[in-house]
Coordinates of C-alpha atoms and ligand atoms in Angstrom, one line a residue:
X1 CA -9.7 13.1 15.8
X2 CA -11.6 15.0 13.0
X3 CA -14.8 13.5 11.6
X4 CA -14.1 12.2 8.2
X5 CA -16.1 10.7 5.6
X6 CA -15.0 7.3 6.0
X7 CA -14.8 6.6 9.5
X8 CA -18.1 5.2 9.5
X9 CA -18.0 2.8 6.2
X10 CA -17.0 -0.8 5.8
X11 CA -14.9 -1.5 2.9
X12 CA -14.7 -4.5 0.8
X13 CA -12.4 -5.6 -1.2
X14 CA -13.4 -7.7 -4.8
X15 CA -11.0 -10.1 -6.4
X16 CA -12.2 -9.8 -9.7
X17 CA -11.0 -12.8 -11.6
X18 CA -12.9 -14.9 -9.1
X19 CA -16.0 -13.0 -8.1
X20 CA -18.6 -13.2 -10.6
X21 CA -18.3 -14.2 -15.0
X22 CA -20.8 -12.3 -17.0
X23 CA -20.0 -14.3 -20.5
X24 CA -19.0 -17.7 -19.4
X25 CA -15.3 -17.6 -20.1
X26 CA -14.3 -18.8 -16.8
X27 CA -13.0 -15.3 -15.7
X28 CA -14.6 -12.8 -13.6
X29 CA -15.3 -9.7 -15.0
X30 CA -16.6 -6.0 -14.5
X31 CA -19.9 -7.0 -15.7
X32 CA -20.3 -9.2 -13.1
X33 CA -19.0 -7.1 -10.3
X34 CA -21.7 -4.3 -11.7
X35 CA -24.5 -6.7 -11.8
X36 CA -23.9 -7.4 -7.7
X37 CA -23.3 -4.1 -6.6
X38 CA -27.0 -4.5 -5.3
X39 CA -25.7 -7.7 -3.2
X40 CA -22.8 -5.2 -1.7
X41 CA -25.3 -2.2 -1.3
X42 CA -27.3 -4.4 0.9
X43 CA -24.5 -6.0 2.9
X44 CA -23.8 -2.7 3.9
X45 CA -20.6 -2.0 1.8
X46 CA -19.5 1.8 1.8
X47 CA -16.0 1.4 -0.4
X48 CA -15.1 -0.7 -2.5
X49 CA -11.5 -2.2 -3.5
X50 CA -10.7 -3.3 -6.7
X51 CA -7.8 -5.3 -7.2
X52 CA -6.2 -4.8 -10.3
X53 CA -7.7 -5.0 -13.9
X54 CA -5.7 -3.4 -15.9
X55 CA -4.0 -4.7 -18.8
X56 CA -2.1 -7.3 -17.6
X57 CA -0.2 -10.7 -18.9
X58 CA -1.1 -12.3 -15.0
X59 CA 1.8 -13.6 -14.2
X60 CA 0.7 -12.6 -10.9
X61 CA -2.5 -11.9 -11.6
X62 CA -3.0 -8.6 -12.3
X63 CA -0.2 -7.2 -9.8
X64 CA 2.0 -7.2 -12.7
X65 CA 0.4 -4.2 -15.8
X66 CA 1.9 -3.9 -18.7
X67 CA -0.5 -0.5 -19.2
X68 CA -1.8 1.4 -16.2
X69 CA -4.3 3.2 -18.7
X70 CA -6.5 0.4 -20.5
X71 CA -8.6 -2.4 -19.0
X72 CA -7.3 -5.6 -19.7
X73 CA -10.4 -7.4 -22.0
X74 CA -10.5 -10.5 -20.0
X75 CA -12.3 -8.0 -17.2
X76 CA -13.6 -5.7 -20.0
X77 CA -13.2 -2.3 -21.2
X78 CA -12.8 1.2 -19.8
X79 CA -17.0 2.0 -20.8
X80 CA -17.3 -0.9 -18.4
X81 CA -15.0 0.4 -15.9
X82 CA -16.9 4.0 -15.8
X83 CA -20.1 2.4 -15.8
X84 CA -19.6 0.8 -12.8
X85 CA -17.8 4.4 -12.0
X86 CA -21.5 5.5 -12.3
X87 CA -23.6 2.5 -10.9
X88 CA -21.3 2.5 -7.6
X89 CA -21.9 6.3 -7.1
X90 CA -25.7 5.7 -7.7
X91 CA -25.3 3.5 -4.6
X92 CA -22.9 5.9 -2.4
X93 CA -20.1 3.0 -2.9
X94 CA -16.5 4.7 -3.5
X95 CA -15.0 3.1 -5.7
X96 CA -10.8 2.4 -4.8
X97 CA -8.6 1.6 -7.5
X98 CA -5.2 -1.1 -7.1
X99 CA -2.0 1.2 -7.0
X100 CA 0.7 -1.0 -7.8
X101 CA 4.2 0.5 -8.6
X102 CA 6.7 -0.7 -7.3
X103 CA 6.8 -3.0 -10.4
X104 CA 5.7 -3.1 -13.6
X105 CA 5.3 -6.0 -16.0
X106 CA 7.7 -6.6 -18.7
X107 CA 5.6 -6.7 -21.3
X108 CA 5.0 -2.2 -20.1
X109 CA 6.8 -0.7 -23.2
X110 CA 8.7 1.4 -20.7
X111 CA 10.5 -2.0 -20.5
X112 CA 10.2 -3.0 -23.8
X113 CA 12.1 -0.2 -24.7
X114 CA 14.8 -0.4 -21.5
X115 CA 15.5 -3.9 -23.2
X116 CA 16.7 -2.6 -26.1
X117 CA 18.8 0.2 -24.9
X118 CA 19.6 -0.8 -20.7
X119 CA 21.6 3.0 -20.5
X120 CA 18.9 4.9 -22.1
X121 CA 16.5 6.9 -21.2
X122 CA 13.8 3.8 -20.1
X123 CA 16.9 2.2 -18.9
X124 CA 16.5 4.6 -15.5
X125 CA 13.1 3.6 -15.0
X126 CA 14.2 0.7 -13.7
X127 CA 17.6 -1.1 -12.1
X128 CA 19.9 -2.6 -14.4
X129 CA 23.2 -3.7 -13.6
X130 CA 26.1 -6.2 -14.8
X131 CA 27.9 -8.4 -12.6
X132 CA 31.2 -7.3 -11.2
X133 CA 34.2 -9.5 -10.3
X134 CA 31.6 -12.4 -11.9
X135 CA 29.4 -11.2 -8.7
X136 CA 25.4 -9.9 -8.9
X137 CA 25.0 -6.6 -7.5
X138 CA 23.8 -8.5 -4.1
X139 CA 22.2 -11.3 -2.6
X140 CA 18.7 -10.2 -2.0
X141 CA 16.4 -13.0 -2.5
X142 CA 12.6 -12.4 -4.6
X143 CA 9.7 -12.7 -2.7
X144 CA 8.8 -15.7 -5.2
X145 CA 11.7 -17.3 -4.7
X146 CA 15.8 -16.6 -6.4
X147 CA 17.5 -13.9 -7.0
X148 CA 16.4 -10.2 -8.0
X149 CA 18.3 -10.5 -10.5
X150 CA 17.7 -11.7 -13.5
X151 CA 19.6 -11.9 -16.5
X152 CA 18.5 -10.0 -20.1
X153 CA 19.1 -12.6 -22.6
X154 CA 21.6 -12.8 -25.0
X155 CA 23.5 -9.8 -22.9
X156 CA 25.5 -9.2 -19.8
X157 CA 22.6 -7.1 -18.5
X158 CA 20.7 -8.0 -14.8
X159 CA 17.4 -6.1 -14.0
X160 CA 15.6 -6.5 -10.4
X161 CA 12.5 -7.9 -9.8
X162 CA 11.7 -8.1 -6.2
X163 CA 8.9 -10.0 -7.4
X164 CA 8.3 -12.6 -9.7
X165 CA 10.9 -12.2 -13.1
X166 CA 7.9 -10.6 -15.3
X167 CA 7.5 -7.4 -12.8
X168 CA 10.8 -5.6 -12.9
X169 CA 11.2 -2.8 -10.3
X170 CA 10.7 0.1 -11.5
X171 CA 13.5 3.3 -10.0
X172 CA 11.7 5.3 -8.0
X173 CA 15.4 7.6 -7.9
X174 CA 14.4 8.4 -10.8
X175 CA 12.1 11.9 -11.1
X176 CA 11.0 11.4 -14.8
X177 CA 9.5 7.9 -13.6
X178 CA 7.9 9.4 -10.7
X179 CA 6.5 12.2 -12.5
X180 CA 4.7 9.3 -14.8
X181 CA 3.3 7.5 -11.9
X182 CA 1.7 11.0 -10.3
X183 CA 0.3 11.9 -13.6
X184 CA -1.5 8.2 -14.0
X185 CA -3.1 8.5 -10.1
X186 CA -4.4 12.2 -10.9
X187 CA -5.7 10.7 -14.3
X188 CA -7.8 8.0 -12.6
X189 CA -8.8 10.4 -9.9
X190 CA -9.7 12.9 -12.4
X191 CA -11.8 10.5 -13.4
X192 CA -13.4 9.9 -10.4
X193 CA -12.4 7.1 -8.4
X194 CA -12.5 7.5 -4.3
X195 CA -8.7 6.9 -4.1
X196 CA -6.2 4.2 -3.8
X197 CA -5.1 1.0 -2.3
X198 CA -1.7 1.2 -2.3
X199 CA 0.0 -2.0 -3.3
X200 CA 3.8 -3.5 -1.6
X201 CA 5.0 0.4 -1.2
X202 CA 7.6 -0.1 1.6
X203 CA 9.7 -1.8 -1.7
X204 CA 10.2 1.9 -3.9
X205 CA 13.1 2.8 -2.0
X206 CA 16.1 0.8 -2.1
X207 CA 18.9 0.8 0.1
X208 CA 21.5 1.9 -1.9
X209 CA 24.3 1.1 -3.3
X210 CA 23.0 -2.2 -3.6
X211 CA 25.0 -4.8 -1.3
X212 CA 24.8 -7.5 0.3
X213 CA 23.5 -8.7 3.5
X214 CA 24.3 -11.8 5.9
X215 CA 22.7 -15.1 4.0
X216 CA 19.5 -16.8 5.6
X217 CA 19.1 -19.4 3.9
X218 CA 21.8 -22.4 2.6
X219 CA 21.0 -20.7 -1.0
X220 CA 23.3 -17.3 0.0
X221 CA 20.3 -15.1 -0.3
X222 CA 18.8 -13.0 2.1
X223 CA 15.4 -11.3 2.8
X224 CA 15.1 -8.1 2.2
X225 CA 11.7 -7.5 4.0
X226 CA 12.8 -6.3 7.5
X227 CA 16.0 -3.6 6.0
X228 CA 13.2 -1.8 3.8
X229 CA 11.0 0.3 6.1
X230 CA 13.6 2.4 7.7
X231 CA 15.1 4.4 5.0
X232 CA 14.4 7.7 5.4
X233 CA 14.4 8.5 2.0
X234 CA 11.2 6.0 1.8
X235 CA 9.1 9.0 3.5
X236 CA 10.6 11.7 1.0
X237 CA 9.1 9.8 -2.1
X238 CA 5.6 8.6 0.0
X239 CA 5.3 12.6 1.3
X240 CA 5.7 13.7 -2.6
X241 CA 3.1 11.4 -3.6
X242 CA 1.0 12.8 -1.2
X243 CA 1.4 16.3 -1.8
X244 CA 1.3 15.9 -5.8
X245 CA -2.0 13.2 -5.7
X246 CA -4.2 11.9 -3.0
X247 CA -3.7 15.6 -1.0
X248 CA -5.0 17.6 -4.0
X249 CA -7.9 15.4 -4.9
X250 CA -9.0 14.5 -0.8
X251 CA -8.2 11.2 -1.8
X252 CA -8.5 8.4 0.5
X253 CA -5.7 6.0 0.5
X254 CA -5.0 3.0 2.6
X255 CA -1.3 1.7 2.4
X256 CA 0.4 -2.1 2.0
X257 CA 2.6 -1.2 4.9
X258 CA 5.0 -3.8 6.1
X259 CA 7.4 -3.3 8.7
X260 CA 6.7 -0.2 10.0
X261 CA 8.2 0.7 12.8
X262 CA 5.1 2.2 15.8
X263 CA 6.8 4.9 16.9
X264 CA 6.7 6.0 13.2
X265 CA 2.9 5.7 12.6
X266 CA 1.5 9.0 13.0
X267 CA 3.5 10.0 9.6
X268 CA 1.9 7.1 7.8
X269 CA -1.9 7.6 9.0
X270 CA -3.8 10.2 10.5
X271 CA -4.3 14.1 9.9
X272 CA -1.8 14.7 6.9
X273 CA -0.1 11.4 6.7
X274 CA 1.0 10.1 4.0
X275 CA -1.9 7.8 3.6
X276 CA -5.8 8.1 5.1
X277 CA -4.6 4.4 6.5
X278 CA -3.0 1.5 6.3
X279 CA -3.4 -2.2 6.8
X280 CA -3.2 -3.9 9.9
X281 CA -1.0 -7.1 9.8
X282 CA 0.1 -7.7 12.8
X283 CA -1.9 -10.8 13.4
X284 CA -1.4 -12.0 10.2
X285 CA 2.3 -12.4 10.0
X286 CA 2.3 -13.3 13.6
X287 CA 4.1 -17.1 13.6
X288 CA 5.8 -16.2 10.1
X289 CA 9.6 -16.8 10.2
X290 CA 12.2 -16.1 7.4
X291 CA 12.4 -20.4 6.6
X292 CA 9.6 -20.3 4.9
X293 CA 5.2 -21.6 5.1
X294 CA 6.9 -25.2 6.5
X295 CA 7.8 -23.3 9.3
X296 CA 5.2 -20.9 10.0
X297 CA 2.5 -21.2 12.7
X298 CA -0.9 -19.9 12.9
X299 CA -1.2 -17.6 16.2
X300 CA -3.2 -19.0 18.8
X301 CA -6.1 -17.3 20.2
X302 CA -4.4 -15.7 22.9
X303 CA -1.2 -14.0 20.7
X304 CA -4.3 -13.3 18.2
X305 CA -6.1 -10.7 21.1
X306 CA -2.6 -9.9 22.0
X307 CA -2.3 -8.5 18.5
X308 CA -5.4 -6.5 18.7
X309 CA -5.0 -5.2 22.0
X310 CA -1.4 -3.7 20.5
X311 CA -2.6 -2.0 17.4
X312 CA -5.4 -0.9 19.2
X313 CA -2.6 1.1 21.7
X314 CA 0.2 1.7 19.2
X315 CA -3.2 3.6 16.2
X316 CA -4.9 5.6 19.8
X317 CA -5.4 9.3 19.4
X318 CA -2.9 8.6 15.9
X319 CA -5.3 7.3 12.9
X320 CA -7.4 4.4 12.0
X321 CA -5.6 0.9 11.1
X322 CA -7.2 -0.6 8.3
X323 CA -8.8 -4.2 10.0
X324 CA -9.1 -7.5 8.3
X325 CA -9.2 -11.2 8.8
X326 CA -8.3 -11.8 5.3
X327 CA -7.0 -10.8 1.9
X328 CA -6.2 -12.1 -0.9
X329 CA -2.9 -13.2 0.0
X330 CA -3.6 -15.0 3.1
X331 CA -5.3 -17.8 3.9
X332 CA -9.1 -17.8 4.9
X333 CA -9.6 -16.5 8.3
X334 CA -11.6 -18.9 10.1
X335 CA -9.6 -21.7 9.1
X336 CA -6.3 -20.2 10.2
X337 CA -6.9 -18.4 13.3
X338 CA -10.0 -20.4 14.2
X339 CA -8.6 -23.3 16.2
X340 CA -10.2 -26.4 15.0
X341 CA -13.1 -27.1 17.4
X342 CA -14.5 -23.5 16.4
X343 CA -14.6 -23.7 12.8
X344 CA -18.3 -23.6 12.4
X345 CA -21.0 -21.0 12.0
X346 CA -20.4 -19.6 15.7
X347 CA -16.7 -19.4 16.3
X348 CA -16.5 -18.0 12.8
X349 CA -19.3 -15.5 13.7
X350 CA -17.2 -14.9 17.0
X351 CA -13.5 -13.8 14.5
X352 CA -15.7 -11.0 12.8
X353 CA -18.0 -9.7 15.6
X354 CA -13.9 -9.2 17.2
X355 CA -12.7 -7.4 14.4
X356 CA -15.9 -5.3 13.8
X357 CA -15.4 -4.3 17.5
X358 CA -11.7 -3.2 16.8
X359 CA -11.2 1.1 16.1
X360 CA -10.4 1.6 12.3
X361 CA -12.3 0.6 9.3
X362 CA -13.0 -3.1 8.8
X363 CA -12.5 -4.6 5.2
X364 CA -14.1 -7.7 4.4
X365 CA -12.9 -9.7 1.8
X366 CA -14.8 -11.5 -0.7
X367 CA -16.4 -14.4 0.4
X368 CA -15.2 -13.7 4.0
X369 CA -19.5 -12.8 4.6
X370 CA -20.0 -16.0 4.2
X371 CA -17.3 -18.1 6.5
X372 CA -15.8 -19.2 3.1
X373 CA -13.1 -21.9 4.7
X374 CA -9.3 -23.0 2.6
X375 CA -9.7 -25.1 -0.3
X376 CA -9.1 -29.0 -0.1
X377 CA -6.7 -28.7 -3.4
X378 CA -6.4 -32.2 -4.7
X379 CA -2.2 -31.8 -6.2
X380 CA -0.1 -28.9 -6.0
X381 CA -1.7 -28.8 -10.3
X382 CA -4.9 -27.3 -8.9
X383 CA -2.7 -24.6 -7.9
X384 CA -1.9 -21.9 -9.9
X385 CA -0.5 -19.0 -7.6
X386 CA 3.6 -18.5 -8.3
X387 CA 4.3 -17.9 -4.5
X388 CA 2.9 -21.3 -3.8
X389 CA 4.5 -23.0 -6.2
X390 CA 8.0 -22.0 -5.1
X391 CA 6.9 -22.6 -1.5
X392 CA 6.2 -25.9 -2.4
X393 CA 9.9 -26.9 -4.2
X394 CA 10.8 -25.1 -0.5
X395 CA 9.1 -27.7 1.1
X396 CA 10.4 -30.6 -0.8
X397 CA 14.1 -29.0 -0.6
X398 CA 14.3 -28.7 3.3
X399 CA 12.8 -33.1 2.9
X400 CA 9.1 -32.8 3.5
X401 CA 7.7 -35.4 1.6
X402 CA 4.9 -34.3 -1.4
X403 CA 2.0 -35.3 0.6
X404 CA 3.4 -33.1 3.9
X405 CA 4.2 -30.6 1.2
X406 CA 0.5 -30.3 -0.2
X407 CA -0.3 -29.9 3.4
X408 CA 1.6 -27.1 4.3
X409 CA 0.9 -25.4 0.9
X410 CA -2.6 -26.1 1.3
X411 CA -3.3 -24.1 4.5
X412 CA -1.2 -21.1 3.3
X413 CA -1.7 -20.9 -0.4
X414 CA -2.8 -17.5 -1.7
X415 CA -5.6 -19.7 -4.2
X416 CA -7.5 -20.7 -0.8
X417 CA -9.0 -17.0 -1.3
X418 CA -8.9 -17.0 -4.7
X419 CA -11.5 -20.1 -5.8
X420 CA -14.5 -18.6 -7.3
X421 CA -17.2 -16.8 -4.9
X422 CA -19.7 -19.2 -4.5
X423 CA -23.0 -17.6 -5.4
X424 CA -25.3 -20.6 -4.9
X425 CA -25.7 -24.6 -4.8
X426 CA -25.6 -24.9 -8.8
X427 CA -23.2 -25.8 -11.3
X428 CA -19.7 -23.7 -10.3
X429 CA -21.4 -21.9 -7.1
X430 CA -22.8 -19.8 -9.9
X431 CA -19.6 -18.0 -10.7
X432 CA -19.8 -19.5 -14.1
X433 CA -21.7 -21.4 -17.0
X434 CA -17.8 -22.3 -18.4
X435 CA -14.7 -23.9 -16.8
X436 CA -13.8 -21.9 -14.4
X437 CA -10.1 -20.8 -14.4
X438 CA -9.4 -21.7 -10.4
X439 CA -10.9 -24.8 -9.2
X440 CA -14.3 -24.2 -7.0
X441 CA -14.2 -24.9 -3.5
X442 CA -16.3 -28.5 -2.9
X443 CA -18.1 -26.9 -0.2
X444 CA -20.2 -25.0 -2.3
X445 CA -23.0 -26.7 -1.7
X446 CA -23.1 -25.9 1.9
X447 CA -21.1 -22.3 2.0
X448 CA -23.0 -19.9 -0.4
X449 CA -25.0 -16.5 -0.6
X450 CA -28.2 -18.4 -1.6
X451 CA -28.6 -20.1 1.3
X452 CA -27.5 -17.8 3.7
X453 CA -29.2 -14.2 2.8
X454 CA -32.4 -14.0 4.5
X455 CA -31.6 -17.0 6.8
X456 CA -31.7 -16.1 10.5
X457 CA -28.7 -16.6 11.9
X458 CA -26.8 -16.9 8.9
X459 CA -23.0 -15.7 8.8
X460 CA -24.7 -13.4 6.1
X461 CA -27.0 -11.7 8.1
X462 CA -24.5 -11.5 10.9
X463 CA -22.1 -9.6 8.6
X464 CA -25.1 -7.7 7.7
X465 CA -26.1 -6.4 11.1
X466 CA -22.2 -5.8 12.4
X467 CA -22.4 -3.2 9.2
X468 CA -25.2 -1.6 10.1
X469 CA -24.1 -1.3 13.7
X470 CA -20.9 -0.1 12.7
X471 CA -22.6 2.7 11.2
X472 CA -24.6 3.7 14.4
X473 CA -24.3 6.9 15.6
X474 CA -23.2 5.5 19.0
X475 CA -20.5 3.3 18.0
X476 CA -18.8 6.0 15.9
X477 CA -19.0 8.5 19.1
X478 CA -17.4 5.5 21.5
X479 CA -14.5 5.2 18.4
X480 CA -13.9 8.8 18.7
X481 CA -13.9 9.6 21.9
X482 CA -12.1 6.4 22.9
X483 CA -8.8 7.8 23.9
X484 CA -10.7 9.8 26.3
X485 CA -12.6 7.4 28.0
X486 CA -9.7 4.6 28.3
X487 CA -10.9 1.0 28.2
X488 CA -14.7 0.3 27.6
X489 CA -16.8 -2.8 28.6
X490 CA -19.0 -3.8 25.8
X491 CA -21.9 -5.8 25.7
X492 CA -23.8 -7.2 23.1
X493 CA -27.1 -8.1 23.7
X494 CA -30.4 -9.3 21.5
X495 CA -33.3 -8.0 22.4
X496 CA -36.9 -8.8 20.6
X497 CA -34.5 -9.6 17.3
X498 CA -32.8 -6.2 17.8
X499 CA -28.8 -6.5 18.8
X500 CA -28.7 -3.7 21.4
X501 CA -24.8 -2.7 22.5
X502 CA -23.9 -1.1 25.8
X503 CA -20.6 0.4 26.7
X504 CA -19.0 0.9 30.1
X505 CA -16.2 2.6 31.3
X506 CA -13.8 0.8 33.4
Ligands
TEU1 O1 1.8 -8.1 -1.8 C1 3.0 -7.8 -1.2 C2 3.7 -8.7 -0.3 O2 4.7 -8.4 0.2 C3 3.1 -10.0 0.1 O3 1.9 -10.1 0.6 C4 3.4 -11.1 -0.9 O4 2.5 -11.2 -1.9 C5 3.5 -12.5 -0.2 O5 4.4 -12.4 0.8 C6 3.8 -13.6 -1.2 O6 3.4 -14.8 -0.6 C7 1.3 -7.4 -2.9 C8 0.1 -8.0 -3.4 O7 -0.9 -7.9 -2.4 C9 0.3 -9.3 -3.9 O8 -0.8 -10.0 -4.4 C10 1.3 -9.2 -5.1 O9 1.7 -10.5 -5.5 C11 2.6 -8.4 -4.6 O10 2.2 -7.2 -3.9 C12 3.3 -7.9 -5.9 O11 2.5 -7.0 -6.5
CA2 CA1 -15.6 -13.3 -18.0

């Protein structure tokens, strides 16, 4: 494997509404992100992702824009945006942007102006449809919860949404629309951002004509998760994208891949792949079924190394899988795959030394430095995330009662990763002088940065030195090498304060 630029950086990814307020409105903001890219710099943070602040009505926070060009002003303005530009390159951070377009919001004009004329010429940027025979196009079922479909009021009209209702898909058939998606990544590159994280991608292509597929559930609707990935005509639209974008600018890209099939990996990372990586998931939808979070189990350790040891195999000689314990649509790490006797400072330390030891480039997540557990949420009102909400009626519906459906809810819940970073002991964790928009996490007291940078021993500092060994010279050589010399031994010693790592063949 070639040398590249990134092989020996740690990414981390910033969740902006809950990472640091600058003017005490109880959002996170750009401001605040620039004012810690210090704190980043010295946890050893090479890339940074962005999630998405672009203008944006949050219906799903952020994942839904309704202009891929401005800065929505709860995170700031675009002179914010290329100031941090500036600051992170100051630091040698790159800087990745959210790509998300599968969807769009509603409130995008494109969609404004489909509404008014559903066969015109923003009609075909996305999927609209009447019923036939009184029946909807098919039976796919939204990730949130009902149908795709969803009626245009006062008309016969159905759009998709394999999302929530306010992000309609937009038609990727369509060469006009992808032409407009191109020319808003080469604008932002142009601009000079590192490259893209590239949000829910296996969704563009649609198996088409739309129809519809055996029911999982007693509603009639199925899931469309597992049909998506093996279109072929998925790779014509990803390869395009390629060739028209990242390829031209070196871009680095790292892909929301579901459901890819392994034998098909070297087209999706690697030398000339569609994308410099993608994400690993494989541990964290191990235990998920189609029912629903009320039946879902957390791996235990043993299908957890299990995991690892495949992607490890299947990514060998191919690319590097994106690693992480977290993001912010899972629950926190160490309180899912951490059975419950190791949830402390050492079994949480143990879940990242793992992953820093995995090939591939490890993404930490906000927070995740700092063994940030779930939130206790009081009532499914502290909650604000739409996927837990409808997870929750789930619960109810299949006769859980509301306290066994607070519990289930509570361990998966996307908000458990998005309560405000805890900065310190004070008022908020420091994230805020206001009311903050997502509840804080009680534990702030005892799980924050002030306590724990400097501390010997901290989860900080242990973060801090697995960044700075992932950087070694030696540990990048072992990576590249490693299909050559098969399966290495590796020990991990301290020595006078110094952690010294030895490698052995066996
Ligand atoms: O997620 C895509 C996705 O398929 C899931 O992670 C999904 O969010 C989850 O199953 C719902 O519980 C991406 C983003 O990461 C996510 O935050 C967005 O909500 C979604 O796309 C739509 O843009
Ligand atoms: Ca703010």
């Amino acid at each position: 494997m070639k040398k590249k630029w990134w092989h020996d950086k740690v990414a981390y990814q910033i969740y902006p509404k809950s990472f640091l307020d600058s003017n005490g409105d109880g959002i996170g903001d750009l401001r605040g992100i620039i004012s810690k890219l210090d704190y980043l710099k010295d946890l050893g943070i090479g890339i940074l992702w962005i999630s998405p602040v672009y203008v944006s009505p949050c219906a799903d926070q952020g994942y839904d824009i309704a202009d891929y060009y401005g800065i929505d002003p709860k995170f700031g303005t675009m002179e914010d945006m290329d100031r941090l530009l500036a600051e992170a390159k100051k630091r040698d951070i790159a800087v990745l942007m959210d790509l998300v377009v599968n969807h769009c919001s509603d409130e995008h004009e494109w969609f404004q102006k489909a509404l008014k004329d559903p066969e015109g010429e923003y009609g075909q940027y996305f999927y609209f449809a009447k019923k036939k025979d009184g029946k909807l196009p098919c039976n796919w079922r939204s990730y949130f919860g009902g149908s795709v479909w969803e009626n245009v009021e006062g008309t016969d009209w159905y759009y998709l949404h394999m999302f929530h209702k306010k992000q309609p898909d937009l038609n990727w058939e369509n060469p006009k629309l992808r032409e407009e998606i191109y020319k808003m990544m080469n604008w932002w590159l142009d601009k000079g951002i590192a490259g893209f994280r590239v949000d829910a991608i296996m969704n563009i292509k649609k198996p088409l004509p739309f129809q519809d597929y055996p029911a999982d559930r007693e509603d009639g609707l199925c899931n469309v998760g597992g049909i998506l990935g093996s279109q072929e005509g998925l790779r014509d639209f990803l390869n395009e994208m390629h060739e028209k974008t990242t390829k031209p600018h070196h871009a680095f890209s790292v892909g929301e891949v579901f459901g890819l099939d392994d034998s098909d990996i070297s087209r999706f990372i690697g030398d000339d792949a569609y994308f410099t990586s993608i994400f690993d998931f494989r541990q964290n939808v191990a235990g998920q079924t189609m029912l629903g979070w009320y039946d879902w189990k957390a791996p235990t350790p043993d299908e957890y190394k299990e995991c690892c040891f495949t992607s490890q195999k299947v990514s060998e000689g191919v690319g590097f899988f994106s690693n992480i314990i977290e993001n912010h649509d899972e629950p926190r790490g160490v309180s899912h795959y951490l059975p419950e006797y190791a949830q402390n400072e050492k079994g949480k330390k143990l879940l990242g030394m793992m992953y820093f030891m995995l090939k591939g480039l490890p993404f930490i997540y906000q927070g995740q430095e700092l063994g940030m557990e779930n939130c206790a949420f009081p009532s499914i009102e502290a909650i604000d995330d739409v996927s837990s909400r409808d997870e929750y009626q789930r619960c109810l519906k299949v006769g859980l009662n509301e306290e066994e459906a607070l519990k289930v809810v509570s361990h998966y819940s996307r908000d458990n990763v998005r309560t405000p970073f805890q900065w310190n002991d004070e008022k908020n964790g420091g994230f805020t002088t206001g009311t903050p928009w997502l509840m804080v996490n009680p534990q702030y007291k005892e799980i924050n940065a002030a306590s724990q940078i400097g501390r010997e021993g901290s989860i900080y500092e242990f973060y801090k030195s697995m960044t700075t060994y992932h950087d070694s010279s030696v540990w990048q050589d072992v990576y590249r090498h490693k299909a050559d010399v098969g399966m290495l031994y590796i020990k991990l010693t301290v020595i006078d304060d110094v952690l010294v790592v030895s490698f052995k063949e066996l």
